[in-house]
Coordinates of C-alpha atoms in Angstrom, one line a residue:
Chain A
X1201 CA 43.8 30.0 122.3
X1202 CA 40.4 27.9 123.2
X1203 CA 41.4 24.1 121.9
X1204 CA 41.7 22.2 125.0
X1205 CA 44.4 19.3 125.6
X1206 CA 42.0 16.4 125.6
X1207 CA 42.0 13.8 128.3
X1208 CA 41.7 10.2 127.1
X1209 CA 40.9 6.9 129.4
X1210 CA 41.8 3.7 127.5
X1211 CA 40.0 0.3 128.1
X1212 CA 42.0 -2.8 127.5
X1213 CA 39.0 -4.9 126.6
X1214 CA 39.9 -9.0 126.7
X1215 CA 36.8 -10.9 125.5
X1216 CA 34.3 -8.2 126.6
X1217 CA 35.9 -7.5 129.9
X1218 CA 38.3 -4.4 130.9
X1219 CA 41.3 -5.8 132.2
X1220 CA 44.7 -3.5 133.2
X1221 CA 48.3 -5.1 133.8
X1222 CA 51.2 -4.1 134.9
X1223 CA 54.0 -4.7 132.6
X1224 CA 51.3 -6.7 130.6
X1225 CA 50.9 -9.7 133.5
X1226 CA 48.7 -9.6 136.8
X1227 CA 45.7 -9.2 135.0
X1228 CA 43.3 -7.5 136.8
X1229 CA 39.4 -7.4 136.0
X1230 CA 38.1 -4.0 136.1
X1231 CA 34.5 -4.4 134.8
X1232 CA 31.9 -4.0 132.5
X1233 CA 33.4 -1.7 129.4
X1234 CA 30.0 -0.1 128.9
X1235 CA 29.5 0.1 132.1
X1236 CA 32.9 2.2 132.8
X1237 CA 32.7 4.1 129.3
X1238 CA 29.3 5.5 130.8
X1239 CA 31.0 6.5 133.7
X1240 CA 34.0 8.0 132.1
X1241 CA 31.4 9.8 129.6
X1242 CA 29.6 11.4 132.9
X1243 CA 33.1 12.8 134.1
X1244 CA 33.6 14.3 131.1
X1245 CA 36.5 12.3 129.2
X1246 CA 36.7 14.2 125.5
X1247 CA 37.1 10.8 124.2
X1248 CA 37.4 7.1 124.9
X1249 CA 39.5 4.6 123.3
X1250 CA 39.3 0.9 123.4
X1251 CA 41.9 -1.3 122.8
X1252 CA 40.8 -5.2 122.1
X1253 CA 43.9 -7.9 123.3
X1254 CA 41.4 -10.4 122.9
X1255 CA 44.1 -12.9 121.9
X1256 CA 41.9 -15.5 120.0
X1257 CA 40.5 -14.5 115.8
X1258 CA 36.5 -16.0 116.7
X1259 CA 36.3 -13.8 120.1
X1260 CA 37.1 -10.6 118.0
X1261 CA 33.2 -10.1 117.5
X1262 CA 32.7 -9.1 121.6
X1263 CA 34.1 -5.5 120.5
X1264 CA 31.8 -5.1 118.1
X1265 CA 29.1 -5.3 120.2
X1266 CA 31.2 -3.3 122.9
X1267 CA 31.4 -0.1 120.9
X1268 CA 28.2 -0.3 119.1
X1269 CA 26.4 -0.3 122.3
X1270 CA 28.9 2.3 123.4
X1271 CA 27.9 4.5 120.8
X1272 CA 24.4 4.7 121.1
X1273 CA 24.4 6.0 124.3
X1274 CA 27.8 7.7 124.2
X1275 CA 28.1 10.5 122.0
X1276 CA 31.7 11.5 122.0
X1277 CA 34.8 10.0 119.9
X1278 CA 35.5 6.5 120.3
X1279 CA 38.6 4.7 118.9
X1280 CA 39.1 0.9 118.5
X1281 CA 42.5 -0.2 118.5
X1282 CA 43.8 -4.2 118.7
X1283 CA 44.1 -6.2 115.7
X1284 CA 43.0 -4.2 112.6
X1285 CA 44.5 -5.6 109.9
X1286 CA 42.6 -5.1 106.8
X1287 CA 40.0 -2.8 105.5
X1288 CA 37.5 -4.9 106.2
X1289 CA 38.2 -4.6 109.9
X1290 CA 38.3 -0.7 110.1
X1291 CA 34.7 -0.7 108.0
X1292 CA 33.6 -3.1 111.1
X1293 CA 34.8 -0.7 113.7
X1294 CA 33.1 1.9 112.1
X1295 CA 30.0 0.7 111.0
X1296 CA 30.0 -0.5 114.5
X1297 CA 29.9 3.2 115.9
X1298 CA 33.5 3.7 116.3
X1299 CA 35.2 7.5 114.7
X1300 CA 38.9 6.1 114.5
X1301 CA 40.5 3.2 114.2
X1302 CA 44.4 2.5 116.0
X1303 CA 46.7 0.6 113.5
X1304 CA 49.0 -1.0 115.1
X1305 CA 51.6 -3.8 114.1
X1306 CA 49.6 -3.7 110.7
X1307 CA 51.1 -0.8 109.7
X1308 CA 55.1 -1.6 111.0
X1309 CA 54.3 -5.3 108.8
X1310 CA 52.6 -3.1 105.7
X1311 CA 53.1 0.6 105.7
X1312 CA 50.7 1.2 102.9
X1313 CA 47.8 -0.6 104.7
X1314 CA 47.8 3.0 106.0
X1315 CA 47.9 4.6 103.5
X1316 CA 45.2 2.5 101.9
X1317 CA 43.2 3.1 105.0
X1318 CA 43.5 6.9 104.9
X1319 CA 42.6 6.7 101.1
X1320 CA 39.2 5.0 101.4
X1321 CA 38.5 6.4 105.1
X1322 CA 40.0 9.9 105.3
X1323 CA 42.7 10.7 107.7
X1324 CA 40.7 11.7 110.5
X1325 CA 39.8 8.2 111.5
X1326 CA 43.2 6.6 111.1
X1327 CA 45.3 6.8 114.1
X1328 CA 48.4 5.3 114.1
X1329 CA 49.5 3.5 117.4
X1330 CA 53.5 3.4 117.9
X1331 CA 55.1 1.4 120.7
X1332 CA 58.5 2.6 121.1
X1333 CA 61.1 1.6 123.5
X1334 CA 64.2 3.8 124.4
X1335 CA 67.9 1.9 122.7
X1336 CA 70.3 4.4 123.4
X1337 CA 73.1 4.1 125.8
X1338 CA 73.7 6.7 128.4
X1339 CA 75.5 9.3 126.9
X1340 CA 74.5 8.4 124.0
X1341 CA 72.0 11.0 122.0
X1342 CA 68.3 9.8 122.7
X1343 CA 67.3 7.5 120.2
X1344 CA 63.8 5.4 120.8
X1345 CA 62.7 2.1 118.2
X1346 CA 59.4 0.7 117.3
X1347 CA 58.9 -2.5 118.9
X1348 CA 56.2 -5.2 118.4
X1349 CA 54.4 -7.8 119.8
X1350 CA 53.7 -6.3 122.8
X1351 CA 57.3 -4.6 123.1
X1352 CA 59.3 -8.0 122.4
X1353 CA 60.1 -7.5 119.0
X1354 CA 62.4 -4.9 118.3
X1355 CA 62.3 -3.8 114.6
X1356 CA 65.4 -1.8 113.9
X1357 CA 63.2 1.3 113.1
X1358 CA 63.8 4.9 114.4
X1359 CA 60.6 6.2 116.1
X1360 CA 60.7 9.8 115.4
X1361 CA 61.3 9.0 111.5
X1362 CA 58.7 6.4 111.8
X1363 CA 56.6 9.3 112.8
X1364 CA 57.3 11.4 110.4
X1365 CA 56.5 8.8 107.3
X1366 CA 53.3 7.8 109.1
X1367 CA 52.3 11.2 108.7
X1368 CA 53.4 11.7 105.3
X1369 CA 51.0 8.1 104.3
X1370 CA 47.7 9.5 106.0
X1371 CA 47.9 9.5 109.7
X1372 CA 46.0 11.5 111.3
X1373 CA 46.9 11.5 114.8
X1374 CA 49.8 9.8 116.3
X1375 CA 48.8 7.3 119.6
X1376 CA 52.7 7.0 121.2
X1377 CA 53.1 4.6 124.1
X1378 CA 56.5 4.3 125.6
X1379 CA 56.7 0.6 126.5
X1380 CA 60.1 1.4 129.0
X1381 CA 57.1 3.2 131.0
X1382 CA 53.8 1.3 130.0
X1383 CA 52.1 -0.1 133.2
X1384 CA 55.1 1.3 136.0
X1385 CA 53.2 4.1 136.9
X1386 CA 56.8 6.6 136.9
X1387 CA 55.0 8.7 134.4
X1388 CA 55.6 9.3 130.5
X1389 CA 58.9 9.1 128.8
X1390 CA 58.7 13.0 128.0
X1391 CA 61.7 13.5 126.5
X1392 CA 60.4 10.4 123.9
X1393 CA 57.0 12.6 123.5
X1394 CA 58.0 15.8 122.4
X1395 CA 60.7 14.6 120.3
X1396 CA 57.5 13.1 118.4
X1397 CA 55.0 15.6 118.9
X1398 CA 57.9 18.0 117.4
X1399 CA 58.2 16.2 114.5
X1400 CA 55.0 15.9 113.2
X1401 CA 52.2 18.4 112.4
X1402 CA 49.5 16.0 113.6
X1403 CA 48.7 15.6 117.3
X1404 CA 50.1 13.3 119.5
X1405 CA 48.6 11.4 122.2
X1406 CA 51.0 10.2 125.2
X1407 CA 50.5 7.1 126.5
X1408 CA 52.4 5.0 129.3
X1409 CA 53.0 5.0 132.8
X1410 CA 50.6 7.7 134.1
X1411 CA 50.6 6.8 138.2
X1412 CA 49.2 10.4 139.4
X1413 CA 47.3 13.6 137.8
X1414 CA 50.9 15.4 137.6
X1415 CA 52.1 13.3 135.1
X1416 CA 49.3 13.9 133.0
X1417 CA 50.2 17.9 132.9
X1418 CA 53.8 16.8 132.3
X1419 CA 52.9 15.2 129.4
X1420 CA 51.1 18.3 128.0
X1421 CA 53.7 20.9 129.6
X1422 CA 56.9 18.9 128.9
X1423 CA 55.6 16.2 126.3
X1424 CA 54.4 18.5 124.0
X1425 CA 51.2 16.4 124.1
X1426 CA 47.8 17.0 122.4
X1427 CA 46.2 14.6 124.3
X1428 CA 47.0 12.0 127.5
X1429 CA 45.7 8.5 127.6
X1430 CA 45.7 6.3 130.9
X1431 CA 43.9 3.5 131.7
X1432 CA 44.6 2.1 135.4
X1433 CA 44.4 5.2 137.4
X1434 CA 40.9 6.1 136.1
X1435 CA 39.6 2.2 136.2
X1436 CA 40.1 1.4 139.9
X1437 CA 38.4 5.2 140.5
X1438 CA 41.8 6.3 142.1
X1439 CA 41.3 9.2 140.0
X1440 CA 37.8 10.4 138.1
X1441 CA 38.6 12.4 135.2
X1442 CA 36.8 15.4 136.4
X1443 CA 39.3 15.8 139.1
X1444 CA 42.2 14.8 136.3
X1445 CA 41.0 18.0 134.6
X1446 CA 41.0 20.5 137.4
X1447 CA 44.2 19.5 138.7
X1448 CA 45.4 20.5 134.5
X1449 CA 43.7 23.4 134.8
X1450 CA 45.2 24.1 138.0
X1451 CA 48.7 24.2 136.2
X1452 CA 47.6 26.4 133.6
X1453 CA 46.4 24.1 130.7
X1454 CA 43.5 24.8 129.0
X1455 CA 40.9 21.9 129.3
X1456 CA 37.4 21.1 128.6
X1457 CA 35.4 21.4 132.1
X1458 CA 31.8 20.7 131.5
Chain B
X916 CA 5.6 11.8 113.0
X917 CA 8.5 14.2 111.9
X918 CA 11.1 12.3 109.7
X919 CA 14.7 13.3 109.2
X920 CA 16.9 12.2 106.3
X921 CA 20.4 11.8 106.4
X922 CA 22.3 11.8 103.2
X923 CA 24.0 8.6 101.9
X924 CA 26.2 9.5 99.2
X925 CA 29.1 6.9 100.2
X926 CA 31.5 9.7 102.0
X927 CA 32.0 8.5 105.6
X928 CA 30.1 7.1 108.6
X929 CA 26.6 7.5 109.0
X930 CA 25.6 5.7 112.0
X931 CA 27.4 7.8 114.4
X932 CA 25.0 11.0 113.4
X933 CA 21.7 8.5 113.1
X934 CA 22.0 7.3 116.3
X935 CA 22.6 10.9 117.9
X936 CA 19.8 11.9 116.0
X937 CA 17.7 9.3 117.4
X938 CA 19.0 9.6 120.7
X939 CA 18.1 13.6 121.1
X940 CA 14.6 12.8 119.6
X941 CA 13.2 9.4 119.9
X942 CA 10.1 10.1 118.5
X943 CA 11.5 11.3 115.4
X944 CA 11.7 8.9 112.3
X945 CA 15.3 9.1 111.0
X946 CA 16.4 6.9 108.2
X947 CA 19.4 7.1 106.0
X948 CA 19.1 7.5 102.6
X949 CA 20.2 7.8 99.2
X950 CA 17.9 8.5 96.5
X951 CA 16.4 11.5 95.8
X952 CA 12.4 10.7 96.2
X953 CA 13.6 9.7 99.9
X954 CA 15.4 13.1 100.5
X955 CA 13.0 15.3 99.1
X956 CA 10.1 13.5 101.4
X957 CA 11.7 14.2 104.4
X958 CA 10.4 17.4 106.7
X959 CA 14.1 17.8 107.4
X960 CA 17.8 17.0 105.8
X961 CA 21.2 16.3 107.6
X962 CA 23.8 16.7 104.7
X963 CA 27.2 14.9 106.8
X964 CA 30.7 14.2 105.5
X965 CA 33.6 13.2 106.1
X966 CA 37.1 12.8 104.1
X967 CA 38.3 15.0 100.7
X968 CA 36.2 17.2 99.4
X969 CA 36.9 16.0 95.6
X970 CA 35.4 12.7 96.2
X971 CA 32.6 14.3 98.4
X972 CA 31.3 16.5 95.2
X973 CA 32.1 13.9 92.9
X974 CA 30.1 11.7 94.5
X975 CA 27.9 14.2 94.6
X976 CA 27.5 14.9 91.1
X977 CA 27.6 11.2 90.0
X978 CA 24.4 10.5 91.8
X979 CA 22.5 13.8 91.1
X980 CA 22.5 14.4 94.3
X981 CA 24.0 18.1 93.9
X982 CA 20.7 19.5 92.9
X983 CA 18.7 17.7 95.6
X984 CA 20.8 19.2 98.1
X985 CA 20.3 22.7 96.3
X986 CA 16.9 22.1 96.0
X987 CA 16.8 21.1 99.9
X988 CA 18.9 24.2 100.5
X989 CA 15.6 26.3 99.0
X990 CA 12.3 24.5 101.0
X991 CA 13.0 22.7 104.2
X992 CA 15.6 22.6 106.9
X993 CA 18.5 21.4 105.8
X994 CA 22.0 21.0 108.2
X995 CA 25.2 20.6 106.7
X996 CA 28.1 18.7 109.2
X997 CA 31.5 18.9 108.8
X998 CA 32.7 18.3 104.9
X999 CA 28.7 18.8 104.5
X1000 CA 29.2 22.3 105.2
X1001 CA 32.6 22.8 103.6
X1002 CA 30.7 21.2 100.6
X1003 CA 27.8 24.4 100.6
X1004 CA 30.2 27.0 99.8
X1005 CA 31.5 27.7 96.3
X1006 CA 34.6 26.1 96.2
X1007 CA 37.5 24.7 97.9
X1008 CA 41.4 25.0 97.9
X1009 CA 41.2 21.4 98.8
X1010 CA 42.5 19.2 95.9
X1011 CA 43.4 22.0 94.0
X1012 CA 40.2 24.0 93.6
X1013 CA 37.4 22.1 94.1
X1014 CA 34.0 23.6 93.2
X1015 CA 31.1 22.9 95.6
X1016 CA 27.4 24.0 95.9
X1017 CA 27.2 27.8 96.2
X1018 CA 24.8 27.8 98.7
X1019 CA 26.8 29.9 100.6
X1020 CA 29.0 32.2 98.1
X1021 CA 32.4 31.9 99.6
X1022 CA 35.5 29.8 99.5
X1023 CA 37.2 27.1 101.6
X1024 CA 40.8 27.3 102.4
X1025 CA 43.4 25.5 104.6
X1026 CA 44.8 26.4 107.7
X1027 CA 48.1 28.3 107.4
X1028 CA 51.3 26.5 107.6
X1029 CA 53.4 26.8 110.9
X1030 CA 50.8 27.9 113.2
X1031 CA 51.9 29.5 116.6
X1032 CA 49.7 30.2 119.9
X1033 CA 50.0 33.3 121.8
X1034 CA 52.8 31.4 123.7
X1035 CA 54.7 30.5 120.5
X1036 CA 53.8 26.7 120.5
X1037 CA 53.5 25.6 117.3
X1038 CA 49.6 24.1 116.5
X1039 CA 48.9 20.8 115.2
X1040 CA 46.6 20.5 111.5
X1041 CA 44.4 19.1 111.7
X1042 CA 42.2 21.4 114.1
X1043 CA 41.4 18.0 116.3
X1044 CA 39.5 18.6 119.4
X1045 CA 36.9 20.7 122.0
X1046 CA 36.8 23.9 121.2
X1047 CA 35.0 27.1 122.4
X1048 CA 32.1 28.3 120.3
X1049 CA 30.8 31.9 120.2
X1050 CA 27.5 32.3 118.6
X1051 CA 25.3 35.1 117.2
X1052 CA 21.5 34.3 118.1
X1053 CA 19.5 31.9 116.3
X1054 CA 16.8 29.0 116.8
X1055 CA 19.8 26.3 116.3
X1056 CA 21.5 27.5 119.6
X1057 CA 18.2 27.4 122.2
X1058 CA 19.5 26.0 125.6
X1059 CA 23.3 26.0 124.9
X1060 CA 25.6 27.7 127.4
X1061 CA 27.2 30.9 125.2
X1062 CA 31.3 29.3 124.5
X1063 CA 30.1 25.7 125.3
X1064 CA 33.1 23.5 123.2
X1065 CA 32.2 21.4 120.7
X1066 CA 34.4 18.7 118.7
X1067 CA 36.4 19.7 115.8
X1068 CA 38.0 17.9 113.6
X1069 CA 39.4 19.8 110.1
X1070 CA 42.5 20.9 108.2
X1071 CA 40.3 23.3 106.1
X1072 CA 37.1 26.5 107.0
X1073 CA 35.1 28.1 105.8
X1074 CA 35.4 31.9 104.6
X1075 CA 31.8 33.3 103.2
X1076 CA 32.0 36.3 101.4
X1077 CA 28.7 37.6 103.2
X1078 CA 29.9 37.9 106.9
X1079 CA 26.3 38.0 107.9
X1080 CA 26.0 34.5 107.8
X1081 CA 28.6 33.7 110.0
X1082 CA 26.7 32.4 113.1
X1083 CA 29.3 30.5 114.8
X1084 CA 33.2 31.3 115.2
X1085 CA 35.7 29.7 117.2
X1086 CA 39.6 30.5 117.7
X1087 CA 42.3 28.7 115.9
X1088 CA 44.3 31.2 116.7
X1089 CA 42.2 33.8 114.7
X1090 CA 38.8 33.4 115.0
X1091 CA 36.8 31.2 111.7
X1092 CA 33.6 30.8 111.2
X1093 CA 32.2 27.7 112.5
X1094 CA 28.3 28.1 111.7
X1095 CA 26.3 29.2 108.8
X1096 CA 23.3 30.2 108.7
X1097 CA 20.5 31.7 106.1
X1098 CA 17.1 31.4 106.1
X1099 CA 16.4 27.7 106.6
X1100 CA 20.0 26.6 105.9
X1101 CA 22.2 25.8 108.9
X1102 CA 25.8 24.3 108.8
X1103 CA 28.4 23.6 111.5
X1104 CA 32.5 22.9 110.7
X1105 CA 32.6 20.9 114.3
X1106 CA 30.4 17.5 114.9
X1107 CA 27.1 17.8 116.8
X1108 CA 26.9 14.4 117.1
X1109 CA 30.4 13.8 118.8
X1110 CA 30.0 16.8 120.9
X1111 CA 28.0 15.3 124.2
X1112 CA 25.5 17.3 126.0
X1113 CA 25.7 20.7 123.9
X1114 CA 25.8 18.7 120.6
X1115 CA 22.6 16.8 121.3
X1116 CA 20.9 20.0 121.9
X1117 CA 21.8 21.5 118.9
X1118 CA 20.3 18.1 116.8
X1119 CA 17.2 18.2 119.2
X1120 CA 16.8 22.2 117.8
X1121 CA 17.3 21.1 114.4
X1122 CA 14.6 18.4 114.9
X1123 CA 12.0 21.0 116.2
X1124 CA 13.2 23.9 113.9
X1125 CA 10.6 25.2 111.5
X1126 CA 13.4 26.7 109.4
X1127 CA 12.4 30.2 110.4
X1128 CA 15.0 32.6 111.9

């Protein structure tokens, strides 16, 4: 076997700036996102996803110019994820430079925007994002629900079957983000992860709570994982992702060292 | 001034292969296009594609643009990418049977269901990701380290009849062919222009490629 487990930084872009929070307050700025997408390009990240919070409609534009000037110096995949909506939007994103698109709330409010999207785009551009939070009660069998808005909004839906029929409309890659871990830095909800990435043919990225490089193996080793995302250990150069890929390769996952 | 054309035929994103293009050789004039004066002008032809390969030929045929790309396929360098390269064999399982170009007699067919590494994890379709490419020799490879990875992303490969013109496999499990080559043809399954440092050499070969082997 020769396909590595890809390792993904995410920016959280607000208004043209990368910004990380814990628990989604205590903003911090962490730079220029060109700037840092060079960077994380240098290290070797196998792809770079950017996910706009810019809160206001007019401001939307600033990630358009992020990710096309991104992409014409960075030549590996870039995804744009935050507030695409319509079809319109994911033409934008891609016109713009960007390979895939993240859909979001979108898809929970209108499943078939997805599968619209994966009509006119192809699947390999449509990723779908799920934010799921763990409902269960211990002792209970683990059961995990999409929530929106930022994990405030629970919606009553199951997260693995949500999975499935996400899939089965045109996704082509799950983005899963565990909101009981996103931004605590105690590492990914595993146990949430592979019940996903078991579920579904497509591969699964893990997202939330990475706080060291052994989580990141976890979530390959444990998770089931494809793919990691993190954002905060890689901004503040804690970690680079060079070093993030030889301690995987130290525990016997197969990664892309250039 | 060299020119390069990359096909327009409404399948998919364009810019991210122009600006690559561009990027590996500044000096070369790369437009996008979509008619066939345009094409056939070029010194060279980048044939992309992305999405379902029933839409990819019938856009194909709508616009003519079949026998340009044959034509191409006969006189100049020509470089297939992705659904581009699926799209030169002569047909494909993909929406039930799907006849392509014939450039490269052979068939296209999907992945087999429940796939297992050597460790018995199962293996997500599509094929998403850097993977390891071992090449045969050829102009199109100059400068790139033997089983550099390149991007991948693909539920469905290539199988030519001629094994010959295999010039590329990778392992997915089993080993598929992930470059053709013949004469002045040249077509890749993964994506050059999403494939960093070894991708942009292999556009920057294309770009100085006389088409000779």
């Amino acid at each position: 076997m020769s396909l590595a487990k890809r390792i993904i930084p995410c920016l959280d872009v607000d208004n043209g700036r990368v910004v990380k929070g814990v628990k989604f307050v205590d903003i911090r700025d962490a730079g220029d996102p060109v700037e840092i997408a060079r960077r994380y390009d240098r290290e070797g990240a196998d792809e770079i996803t950017f996910l706009d919070i810019t809160a206001t409609h007019h401001d939307r534009d600033t990630i358009v110019h992020v990710v096309e000037q991104v992409a014409s110096e960075v030549f590996i995949p870039l995804t744009v994820g935050g507030g695409i909506r319509t079809l319109d939007d994911i033409r934008r994103m891609l016109n713009a430079g960007a390979d895939k698109v993240g859909i979001n709330s979108a898809a929970v409010f209108n499943p078939e925007f997805v599968r619209e999207a994966a009509e006119r785009f192809g699947s390999q551009c449509i990723v779908v994002a799920i934010d799921a939070k763990k409902v269960s009660q211990a002792g209970e069998d683990n059961r995990w629900e999409i929530f929106t808005h930022g994990g405030r909004k629970a919606t009553g839906i199951d997260a693995v079957e949500w999975a499935k029929k996400m899939v089965a409309y045109g996704a082509g890659e799950i983005l899963l983000t565990s909101m009981d871990r996103d931004g605590t830095r105690e590492g990914f909800d595993l146990l949430l992860t592979r019940a996903i990435s078991e579920a579904v043919p497509v591969p699964v990225i893990a997202s939330g709570g990475v706080g060291n490089l052994d989580h990141l193996a976890d979530g390959v080793i444990e998770g089931k994982a494809d793919a990691v995302l993190a954002a905060s250990i890689f901004h503040f150069a804690e970690y680079s992702i060079q070093q993030a890929k030889e301690h995987m390769a130290a525990r016997g996952i197969e990664v892309r060292l250039t | 001034m060299s020119s390069v054309a990359v096909i327009d035929y409404g399948m998919g994103n364009l810019h991210s292969i122009a600006k690559a293009l561009q990027h590996a050789a500044p000096q070369v004039d790369v437009r996008i296009v979509s008619d066939a004066d345009a094409i056939l002008r070029a010194d060279r032809v980048v044939f992309p594609g992305v999405g379902a390969i029933r839409d990819c030929m019938q856009a194909l045929n709508r616009s003519g643009l079949s026998s340009v790309i044959k034509s191409v396929a006969e006189t100049r360098p020509l470089l297939g990418i992705c659904l581009g390269m699926q799209a030169l064999l002569t047909d494909s399982e993909e929406n039930g049977n799907t006849q392509c170009l014939n450039v490269f007699p052979g068939h296209v067919v999907h992945f087999p269901e429940s796939l297992k590494d050597k460790a018995g994890n199962s293996l997500k379709i599509p094929h998403m990701g850097w993977n390891r490419v071992h090449f045969t020799p050829h102009p199109l490879w100059q400068g790139i380290v033997q089983d550099s990875r390149f991007y991948f992303v693909h539920s469905y490969y290539a199988r030519p009849d001629d094994a010959s013109v295999i010039a590329a496999t990778a392992e997915y499990p089993d080993p598929f062919a992930c470059a053709l080559a013949r004469d002045n043809v040249f077509a890749v399954q993964f994506h050059p222009e999403k494939s960093q440092m070894a991708g942009l050499q292999l556009l920057r070969n294309f770009l100085q490629w006389n088409g000779q082997v």
